[in-house]
Amino acid sequence: MTSSSSAQPRERRVSERIGAIAESATLKVDAKAKALKAEGRPVIGFGAGEPDFPTPDYIVEAAVDAARDPKNHRYTPAGGLPELKKAIAEKTLRDSGLAVEPSQVLVTNGGKQAIYSAFAAMLDPGDEVIVPAPFWTTYPESIRLAGGVPVEVLADETQHYKVTVEQLEAARTERTKVLLFVSPSNPTGAVYTTDEIKAIGQWVEDSGLWVLTDEIYEHLVYDGIETGSMPVLCPFLQDNCVVVNGVAKTYAMTGWRVGWMIGPTDLVKAATNLQSHATSNVSNVAQRAALAAVSGDLSAVDEMKAAFDRRRKTIVSMLNEIDGVVCPMPGGAFYAYPSVKGLLGKPIGGADGTVANDTTELAELILERAEVAVVPGEAFGSPGYLRLSYALGDDDIVEGITRLQKLFG
């Protein structure tokens, strides 16, 4: 067998680095659900984390106006429109209490690019990043692409999906450089309290590490949970902390592709240099829409949050009615993350005695027999669970979970 190093150029068709990347499991499930819908099948998709609301009108109008203005038809600074960077800095102070300068902001093509750019700027080959699991599928892939090594630390439902300082310390090695911290969490909806964040932040400081905190779901916290932004609660971390955020979830703008990273000026400058070669500036029209979003009030956000809160209670209640399912109440975001270990190895819907041995097989059977699309826990580093987004209509949620109740009844 020919090794990759000795194979001829045309035999090495895809680089090992890119060939090792796994497809986004959430987007794969969403694409399959949409394809089945296009065939006329009544599939209900709980796969993608995408609000079912339209982008607010005032944001759309800002984009329409921007599209007509010739100045937006040209290149602009690679790091983002100066007025948008300023508005992001003002929004960050308003919403989380973190004071930053526009020079500490890089506008990116969505939160995903912000995450990759941050890791690319921080990591050297072999540097380790502690990744609490369950984790969003993109995190470990971004770390690997940047030459880093993701080190998973699992917290299950008995811990409300939140890691402890003791677990983090057990995972730390001499190669550890960064802690990835996410609250509210995708995929679990877990929200760390103020005290928990302070304890973890102090551990980061004592360990001499960096932290990347993803705050994309900052406005979707329920039940009055007292929480906050790590660099605000732990100001001693600000020179070694990167904050990732964006407009996608808060303003129902997933398709507009505008995110940002905030960090120390030298790190942001390095990431901006990378972006100048990778993509140049983010679409000016989308940036103008984002400017309207972050400069406006949060009334549209509050309306969406009220709907998500209602749907959260509905889906959790209905899931827990299924024998073999244990679903904690999520404190934030718009995901339910039930343990379905009690469904594995048991006959599923129908007289043929079919069983699922893992949650990947279970998700496939659910799509096939109930026409409901869910994402298996294997995609998030925790087999035995399913992720269901409740960012879809109330009627679809009830119908979809009713189908699951019938399938496993």
CSV table of C-alpha atoms in Angstrom, one decimal:
chain,number,residue,atom,x,y,z
A,1,MET,CA,0.0,0.0,0.0
A,2,THR,CA,1.4,3.4,-1.0
A,3,SER,CA,1.8,5.9,1.8
A,4,SER,CA,0.5,9.4,1.3
A,5,SER,CA,4.0,10.8,1.4
A,6,SER,CA,5.2,8.6,-1.5
A,7,ALA,CA,2.0,8.6,-3.5
A,8,GLN,CA,2.0,10.4,-6.8
A,9,PRO,CA,0.5,13.9,-6.9
A,10,ARG,CA,-2.6,12.8,-8.7
A,11,GLU,CA,-3.1,10.0,-6.2
A,12,ARG,CA,-3.1,12.4,-3.3
A,13,ARG,CA,-6.3,14.1,-4.5
A,14,VAL,CA,-7.4,15.7,-1.2
A,15,SER,CA,-5.0,16.9,1.5
A,16,GLU,CA,-4.9,14.9,4.7
A,17,ARG,CA,-5.7,18.0,6.7
A,18,ILE,CA,-8.9,18.8,4.8
A,19,GLY,CA,-9.8,15.2,4.2
A,20,ALA,CA,-9.9,14.6,7.9
A,21,ILE,CA,-12.7,17.2,8.5
A,22,ALA,CA,-16.1,15.8,9.3
A,23,GLU,CA,-19.1,17.3,7.6
A,24,SER,CA,-21.3,19.5,9.9
A,25,ALA,CA,-23.7,17.0,11.3
A,26,THR,CA,-26.3,19.6,12.0
A,27,LEU,CA,-26.3,21.0,8.5
A,28,LYS,CA,-26.3,17.4,7.1
A,29,VAL,CA,-29.4,16.5,9.0
A,30,ASP,CA,-31.1,19.8,8.0
A,31,ALA,CA,-30.2,19.3,4.3
A,32,LYS,CA,-31.6,15.7,4.4
A,33,ALA,CA,-34.8,17.0,6.0
A,34,LYS,CA,-35.3,19.7,3.4
A,35,ALA,CA,-34.6,17.2,0.6
A,36,LEU,CA,-37.3,14.9,1.9
A,37,LYS,CA,-39.7,17.8,2.3
A,38,ALA,CA,-39.0,18.8,-1.4
A,39,GLU,CA,-40.1,15.2,-2.3
A,40,GLY,CA,-43.4,15.9,-0.6
A,41,ARG,CA,-42.8,14.1,2.7
A,42,PRO,CA,-44.1,15.8,5.8
A,43,VAL,CA,-40.8,15.9,7.6
A,44,ILE,CA,-40.5,18.0,10.7
A,45,GLY,CA,-36.9,19.2,11.2
A,46,PHE,CA,-35.5,19.7,14.7
A,47,GLY,CA,-32.0,19.7,13.3
A,48,ALA,CA,-30.7,23.2,12.5
A,49,GLY,CA,-30.4,25.9,15.1
A,50,GLU,CA,-32.2,28.5,13.1
A,51,PRO,CA,-35.0,30.8,14.3
A,52,ASP,CA,-38.2,30.4,12.3
A,53,PHE,CA,-38.8,34.1,12.5
A,54,PRO,CA,-38.0,36.5,9.6
A,55,THR,CA,-35.2,39.0,10.0
A,56,PRO,CA,-36.9,42.2,11.5
A,57,ASP,CA,-38.1,44.6,8.8
A,58,TYR,CA,-35.9,47.6,9.8
A,59,ILE,CA,-32.8,45.4,9.3
A,60,VAL,CA,-33.9,44.2,5.9
A,61,GLU,CA,-34.7,47.8,4.8
A,62,ALA,CA,-31.2,48.9,5.9
A,63,ALA,CA,-29.8,46.2,3.6
A,64,VAL,CA,-32.0,47.3,0.7
A,65,ASP,CA,-30.8,50.8,1.1
A,66,ALA,CA,-27.2,49.7,1.3
A,67,ALA,CA,-27.5,47.6,-1.9
A,68,ARG,CA,-28.5,50.8,-3.8
A,69,ASP,CA,-25.6,52.8,-2.5
A,70,PRO,CA,-22.5,52.5,-4.8
A,71,LYS,CA,-20.1,52.8,-1.9
A,72,ASN,CA,-21.2,49.4,-0.8
A,73,HIS,CA,-20.2,47.9,-4.2
A,74,ARG,CA,-16.5,48.3,-3.5
A,75,TYR,CA,-13.9,46.8,-1.2
A,76,THR,CA,-13.9,48.1,2.4
A,77,PRO,CA,-11.4,47.5,5.2
A,78,ALA,CA,-10.8,43.7,5.7
A,79,GLY,CA,-11.5,43.9,9.4
A,80,GLY,CA,-15.0,45.4,9.0
A,81,LEU,CA,-16.7,48.7,8.4
A,82,PRO,CA,-15.4,51.2,11.0
A,83,GLU,CA,-18.9,52.3,11.9
A,84,LEU,CA,-20.0,48.7,12.5
A,85,LYS,CA,-16.9,48.0,14.6
A,86,LYS,CA,-17.7,51.0,16.7
A,87,ALA,CA,-21.4,49.9,17.0
A,88,ILE,CA,-20.3,46.4,18.1
A,89,ALA,CA,-18.1,47.9,20.8
A,90,GLU,CA,-21.0,50.0,22.0
A,91,LYS,CA,-23.4,47.1,21.8
A,92,THR,CA,-21.0,44.9,23.8
A,93,LEU,CA,-20.8,47.6,26.6
A,94,ARG,CA,-24.6,47.9,26.6
A,95,ASP,CA,-25.4,44.2,26.7
A,96,SER,CA,-22.7,42.6,28.7
A,97,GLY,CA,-20.8,45.5,30.4
A,98,LEU,CA,-17.5,44.8,28.6
A,99,ALA,CA,-15.7,48.0,27.5
A,100,VAL,CA,-13.7,47.5,24.3
A,101,GLU,CA,-12.2,49.7,21.6
A,102,PRO,CA,-13.2,49.3,17.9
A,103,SER,CA,-9.6,48.2,17.3
A,104,GLN,CA,-10.4,45.1,19.4
A,105,VAL,CA,-13.1,44.0,17.0
A,106,LEU,CA,-12.9,41.9,13.8
A,107,VAL,CA,-16.0,41.5,11.7
A,108,THR,CA,-16.2,38.0,10.2
A,109,ASN,CA,-18.3,35.9,7.9
A,110,GLY,CA,-20.5,34.5,10.7
A,111,GLY,CA,-19.6,33.2,14.1
A,112,LYS,CA,-17.9,30.1,12.5
A,113,GLN,CA,-15.2,32.2,10.9
A,114,ALA,CA,-14.7,34.1,14.1
A,115,ILE,CA,-14.1,30.9,15.9
A,116,TYR,CA,-11.7,29.6,13.3
A,117,SER,CA,-9.8,32.9,13.0
A,118,ALA,CA,-9.5,33.1,16.8
A,119,PHE,CA,-8.0,29.6,17.1
A,120,ALA,CA,-5.8,30.2,14.0
A,121,ALA,CA,-4.4,33.3,15.7
A,122,MET,CA,-3.9,31.7,19.1
A,123,LEU,CA,-2.7,28.1,18.4
A,124,ASP,CA,0.6,26.6,17.3
A,125,PRO,CA,0.8,23.0,16.2
A,126,GLY,CA,0.2,20.7,19.2
A,127,ASP,CA,-1.3,23.3,21.5
A,128,GLU,CA,-4.2,21.8,23.4
A,129,VAL,CA,-7.7,23.3,23.8
A,130,ILE,CA,-10.0,22.0,26.6
A,131,VAL,CA,-13.4,21.5,25.0
A,132,PRO,CA,-16.3,20.9,27.4
A,133,ALA,CA,-18.7,18.2,25.9
A,134,PRO,CA,-21.3,18.0,24.7
A,135,PHE,CA,-19.9,20.5,22.2
A,136,TRP,CA,-21.1,22.2,19.0
A,137,THR,CA,-19.7,20.2,16.1
A,138,THR,CA,-17.6,23.0,14.6
A,139,TYR,CA,-15.4,23.6,17.7
A,140,PRO,CA,-13.1,20.6,17.5
A,141,GLU,CA,-12.8,20.9,13.7
A,142,SER,CA,-11.8,24.5,13.9
A,143,ILE,CA,-9.2,23.6,16.5
A,144,ARG,CA,-7.7,20.9,14.4
A,145,LEU,CA,-7.7,23.1,11.3
A,146,ALA,CA,-5.7,25.6,13.3
A,147,GLY,CA,-3.1,22.9,14.2
A,148,GLY,CA,-4.4,22.5,17.7
A,149,VAL,CA,-5.6,19.4,19.7
A,150,PRO,CA,-9.1,19.4,21.2
A,151,VAL,CA,-9.2,17.7,24.6
A,152,GLU,CA,-12.8,16.8,25.5
A,153,VAL,CA,-14.2,17.0,29.0
A,154,LEU,CA,-17.6,15.4,29.3
A,155,ALA,CA,-20.4,16.6,31.6
A,156,ASP,CA,-23.7,14.6,31.5
A,157,GLU,CA,-27.2,15.4,32.5
A,158,THR,CA,-26.5,14.6,36.2
A,159,GLN,CA,-24.2,17.7,36.1
A,160,HIS,CA,-26.8,19.7,34.1
A,161,TYR,CA,-24.2,19.4,31.3
A,162,LYS,CA,-21.8,21.8,33.0
A,163,VAL,CA,-18.1,20.9,33.7
A,164,THR,CA,-16.4,21.5,37.0
A,165,VAL,CA,-13.1,23.1,37.9
A,166,GLU,CA,-11.9,19.7,39.1
A,167,GLN,CA,-12.7,18.2,35.7
A,168,LEU,CA,-10.9,21.0,33.9
A,169,GLU,CA,-7.8,20.7,36.1
A,170,ALA,CA,-7.7,16.9,35.5
A,171,ALA,CA,-7.6,17.6,31.7
A,172,ARG,CA,-4.9,20.3,31.8
A,173,THR,CA,-1.4,19.4,30.6
A,174,GLU,CA,1.7,21.3,29.9
A,175,ARG,CA,0.5,21.7,26.3
A,176,THR,CA,-2.9,23.2,27.3
A,177,LYS,CA,-3.2,26.8,26.0
A,178,VAL,CA,-6.9,27.6,25.7
A,179,LEU,CA,-10.2,26.8,27.5
A,180,LEU,CA,-13.2,27.0,25.2
A,181,PHE,CA,-16.2,28.2,27.3
A,182,VAL,CA,-19.8,28.4,26.0
A,183,SER,CA,-22.8,29.7,27.9
A,184,PRO,CA,-25.6,29.4,27.0
A,185,SER,CA,-24.6,26.2,25.4
A,186,ASN,CA,-25.2,24.7,22.0
A,187,PRO,CA,-26.2,21.8,22.1
A,188,THR,CA,-27.5,21.5,25.6
A,189,GLY,CA,-28.9,24.9,26.5
A,190,ALA,CA,-26.9,24.8,29.8
A,191,VAL,CA,-26.2,28.2,31.4
A,192,TYR,CA,-23.4,28.7,33.9
A,193,THR,CA,-24.3,30.8,36.9
A,194,THR,CA,-22.3,33.9,37.9
A,195,ASP,CA,-20.5,32.0,40.7
A,196,GLU,CA,-19.7,29.1,38.4
A,197,ILE,CA,-18.2,31.4,35.8
A,198,LYS,CA,-16.1,33.2,38.4
A,199,ALA,CA,-14.7,29.9,39.7
A,200,ILE,CA,-13.8,28.8,36.2
A,201,GLY,CA,-12.3,32.2,35.4
A,202,GLN,CA,-10.2,32.1,38.5
A,203,TRP,CA,-8.9,28.6,37.5
A,204,VAL,CA,-8.1,30.0,34.0
A,205,GLU,CA,-6.1,32.8,35.6
A,206,ASP,CA,-4.3,30.5,38.1
A,207,SER,CA,-3.4,28.1,35.2
A,208,GLY,CA,-2.0,30.9,33.0
A,209,LEU,CA,-4.3,30.0,30.1
A,210,TRP,CA,-6.3,31.8,27.4
A,211,VAL,CA,-10.1,31.5,27.1
A,212,LEU,CA,-12.3,31.7,24.1
A,213,THR,CA,-15.9,32.4,25.2
A,214,ASP,CA,-18.8,32.0,22.7
A,215,GLU,CA,-21.6,34.4,23.6
A,216,ILE,CA,-23.8,34.0,20.5
A,217,TYR,CA,-26.9,33.0,22.6
A,218,GLU,CA,-26.3,35.8,25.2
A,219,HIS,CA,-29.9,37.1,25.0
A,220,LEU,CA,-31.6,33.7,25.3
A,221,VAL,CA,-31.4,33.0,29.1
A,222,TYR,CA,-34.6,31.9,30.9
A,223,ASP,CA,-36.0,31.6,34.4
A,224,GLY,CA,-34.0,34.6,35.7
A,225,ILE,CA,-30.7,32.7,35.9
A,226,GLU,CA,-28.0,35.1,37.1
A,227,THR,CA,-25.1,34.8,34.6
A,228,GLY,CA,-22.8,37.1,32.7
A,229,SER,CA,-19.8,37.5,30.4
A,230,MET,CA,-16.6,35.9,31.7
A,231,PRO,CA,-14.3,38.9,31.0
A,232,VAL,CA,-16.7,41.1,32.9
A,233,LEU,CA,-17.1,38.8,35.9
A,234,CYS,CA,-13.3,38.1,35.7
A,235,PRO,CA,-11.8,41.3,34.5
A,236,PHE,CA,-8.2,40.0,35.2
A,237,LEU,CA,-8.7,37.8,32.1
A,238,GLN,CA,-9.4,40.5,29.6
A,239,ASP,CA,-5.9,40.6,28.1
A,240,ASN,CA,-6.1,36.8,27.5
A,241,CYS,CA,-9.7,36.4,26.5
A,242,VAL,CA,-11.5,36.2,23.1
A,243,VAL,CA,-15.2,36.8,22.9
A,244,VAL,CA,-17.1,35.4,19.8
A,245,ASN,CA,-20.6,36.7,18.9
A,246,GLY,CA,-22.8,37.6,16.0
A,247,VAL,CA,-26.2,38.6,14.8
A,248,ALA,CA,-27.4,35.1,13.6
A,249,LYS,CA,-29.4,33.9,16.6
A,250,THR,CA,-30.3,37.1,18.3
A,251,TYR,CA,-31.8,38.8,15.3
A,252,ALA,CA,-32.8,35.8,13.2
A,253,MET,CA,-30.1,36.5,10.7
A,254,THR,CA,-28.5,33.1,10.2
A,255,GLY,CA,-28.2,33.6,6.4
A,256,TRP,CA,-26.7,37.1,6.5
A,257,ARG,CA,-23.3,35.7,7.8
A,258,VAL,CA,-22.1,38.4,10.1
A,259,GLY,CA,-20.2,37.6,13.3
A,260,TRP,CA,-17.3,39.0,15.2
A,261,MET,CA,-14.4,38.3,17.5
A,262,ILE,CA,-13.3,40.6,20.3
A,263,GLY,CA,-9.9,40.3,21.9
A,264,PRO,CA,-6.6,41.9,22.7
A,265,THR,CA,-5.5,44.3,19.9
A,266,ASP,CA,-2.4,42.2,18.9
A,267,LEU,CA,-4.5,39.0,18.5
A,268,VAL,CA,-7.2,40.8,16.6
A,269,LYS,CA,-4.7,42.4,14.3
A,270,ALA,CA,-3.2,38.9,13.5
A,271,ALA,CA,-6.7,37.5,12.8
A,272,THR,CA,-7.5,40.5,10.6
A,273,ASN,CA,-4.3,39.8,8.6
A,274,LEU,CA,-5.5,36.3,8.1
A,275,GLN,CA,-8.9,37.5,6.9
A,276,SER,CA,-7.3,39.9,4.5
A,277,HIS,CA,-6.0,37.0,2.6
A,278,ALA,CA,-8.8,34.5,3.2
A,279,THR,CA,-11.9,36.5,2.4
A,280,SER,CA,-11.2,40.2,2.4
A,281,ASN,CA,-14.2,42.1,3.9
A,282,VAL,CA,-17.5,40.7,4.8
A,283,SER,CA,-20.3,41.6,2.4
A,284,ASN,CA,-20.9,45.3,2.8
A,285,VAL,CA,-24.7,44.9,2.4
A,286,ALA,CA,-24.7,42.3,5.2
A,287,GLN,CA,-22.5,44.6,7.4
A,288,ARG,CA,-25.0,47.5,6.9
A,289,ALA,CA,-27.8,45.2,8.0
A,290,ALA,CA,-25.8,44.1,11.0
A,291,LEU,CA,-25.2,47.8,11.8
A,292,ALA,CA,-28.9,48.4,11.9
A,293,ALA,CA,-29.4,45.3,14.1
A,294,VAL,CA,-26.8,46.0,16.8
A,295,SER,CA,-27.7,49.7,16.9
A,296,GLY,CA,-31.4,49.1,17.4
A,297,ASP,CA,-33.3,48.2,20.4
A,298,LEU,CA,-34.0,44.6,21.6
A,299,SER,CA,-37.8,44.6,21.3
A,300,ALA,CA,-37.8,42.1,18.4
A,301,VAL,CA,-35.4,40.0,20.4
A,302,ASP,CA,-37.7,40.0,23.4
A,303,GLU,CA,-40.6,38.8,21.3
A,304,MET,CA,-38.6,35.9,19.9
A,305,LYS,CA,-37.3,35.0,23.4
A,306,ALA,CA,-40.9,34.9,24.7
A,307,ALA,CA,-41.8,32.4,22.0
A,308,PHE,CA,-38.7,30.3,22.6
A,309,ASP,CA,-39.4,30.2,26.3
A,310,ARG,CA,-43.0,28.9,25.6
A,311,ARG,CA,-41.7,26.3,23.2
A,312,ARG,CA,-38.9,25.2,25.6
A,313,LYS,CA,-41.5,24.3,28.2
A,314,THR,CA,-43.6,22.4,25.7
A,315,ILE,CA,-40.9,20.3,24.1
A,316,VAL,CA,-39.3,19.3,27.4
A,317,SER,CA,-42.6,18.4,29.0
A,318,MET,CA,-43.6,16.2,26.0
A,319,LEU,CA,-40.2,14.6,25.7
A,320,ASN,CA,-40.2,13.5,29.3
A,321,GLU,CA,-43.6,11.8,28.8
A,322,ILE,CA,-41.7,9.2,26.6
A,323,ASP,CA,-40.6,6.2,28.6
A,324,GLY,CA,-36.8,5.9,28.4
A,325,VAL,CA,-36.2,9.6,27.8
A,326,VAL,CA,-34.8,12.0,30.4
A,327,CYS,CA,-34.7,15.7,29.3
A,328,PRO,CA,-33.4,18.4,31.7
A,329,MET,CA,-34.9,21.8,31.3
A,330,PRO,CA,-32.4,24.0,29.4
A,331,GLY,CA,-31.7,27.3,30.9
A,332,GLY,CA,-30.8,29.1,27.6
A,333,ALA,CA,-30.4,29.0,23.8
A,334,PHE,CA,-33.1,27.0,21.9
A,335,TYR,CA,-32.1,23.4,22.2
A,336,ALA,CA,-33.4,20.4,24.2
A,337,TYR,CA,-30.8,17.7,24.8
A,338,PRO,CA,-32.5,14.6,26.1
A,339,SER,CA,-30.8,11.4,27.2
A,340,VAL,CA,-32.3,8.6,25.2
A,341,LYS,CA,-30.1,5.7,26.5
A,342,GLY,CA,-33.3,4.1,27.7
A,343,LEU,CA,-34.5,3.7,24.1
A,344,LEU,CA,-31.4,1.9,22.8
A,345,GLY,CA,-31.5,-1.9,22.3
A,346,LYS,CA,-35.3,-2.0,22.5
A,347,PRO,CA,-37.7,-2.7,19.6
A,348,ILE,CA,-38.8,0.5,17.9
A,349,GLY,CA,-42.1,1.2,16.2
A,350,GLY,CA,-43.4,-1.7,14.1
A,351,ALA,CA,-43.6,-5.4,14.3
A,352,ASP,CA,-40.2,-6.2,12.8
A,353,GLY,CA,-38.3,-5.9,16.1
A,354,THR,CA,-35.8,-3.4,14.8
A,355,VAL,CA,-33.6,-1.9,17.5
A,356,ALA,CA,-31.1,0.9,17.5
A,357,ASN,CA,-27.7,0.2,19.1
A,358,ASP,CA,-26.6,3.8,19.2
A,359,THR,CA,-28.1,7.2,18.8
A,360,THR,CA,-26.8,7.5,15.2
A,361,GLU,CA,-29.0,4.5,14.3
A,362,LEU,CA,-31.8,5.9,16.4
A,363,ALA,CA,-31.8,9.2,14.6
A,364,GLU,CA,-31.9,7.4,11.3
A,365,LEU,CA,-34.9,5.2,12.4
A,366,ILE,CA,-36.7,8.3,13.7
A,367,LEU,CA,-36.4,10.0,10.4
A,368,GLU,CA,-37.4,6.9,8.5
A,369,ARG,CA,-40.4,5.9,10.6
A,370,ALA,CA,-41.7,9.1,12.1
A,371,GLU,CA,-40.4,11.6,9.5
A,372,VAL,CA,-38.8,13.6,12.3
A,373,ALA,CA,-35.2,14.9,11.9
A,374,VAL,CA,-33.0,15.1,15.0
A,375,VAL,CA,-29.3,15.2,15.5
A,376,PRO,CA,-27.6,12.3,17.3
A,377,GLY,CA,-25.3,12.9,20.3
A,378,GLU,CA,-22.3,11.4,18.5
A,379,ALA,CA,-22.1,14.7,16.6
A,380,PHE,CA,-21.6,16.5,19.9
A,381,GLY,CA,-19.1,14.2,21.6
A,382,SER,CA,-21.7,12.5,23.8
A,383,PRO,CA,-23.4,9.3,22.4
A,384,GLY,CA,-26.7,8.4,24.0
A,385,TYR,CA,-28.4,11.8,23.5
A,386,LEU,CA,-30.3,13.6,20.8
A,387,ARG,CA,-30.4,17.4,20.1
A,388,LEU,CA,-33.7,18.9,19.1
A,389,SER,CA,-33.9,22.6,18.3
A,390,TYR,CA,-37.1,24.2,19.4
A,391,ALA,CA,-36.6,27.3,17.1
A,392,LEU,CA,-39.5,26.2,15.0
A,393,GLY,CA,-43.3,26.8,15.1
A,394,ASP,CA,-45.4,25.7,18.1
A,395,ASP,CA,-47.6,23.4,16.0
A,396,ASP,CA,-44.6,21.7,14.4
A,397,ILE,CA,-43.1,21.1,17.8
A,398,VAL,CA,-46.2,19.4,19.1
A,399,GLU,CA,-46.7,17.4,16.0
A,400,GLY,CA,-43.1,16.3,15.9
A,401,ILE,CA,-42.9,15.2,19.5
A,402,THR,CA,-46.3,13.5,19.2
A,403,ARG,CA,-44.9,11.4,16.4
A,404,LEU,CA,-42.0,10.4,18.7
A,405,GLN,CA,-44.4,9.5,21.5
A,406,LYS,CA,-46.3,7.3,19.1
A,407,LEU,CA,-43.1,5.7,17.7
A,408,PHE,CA,-41.9,4.8,21.2
A,409,GLY,CA,-45.2,4.2,22.8
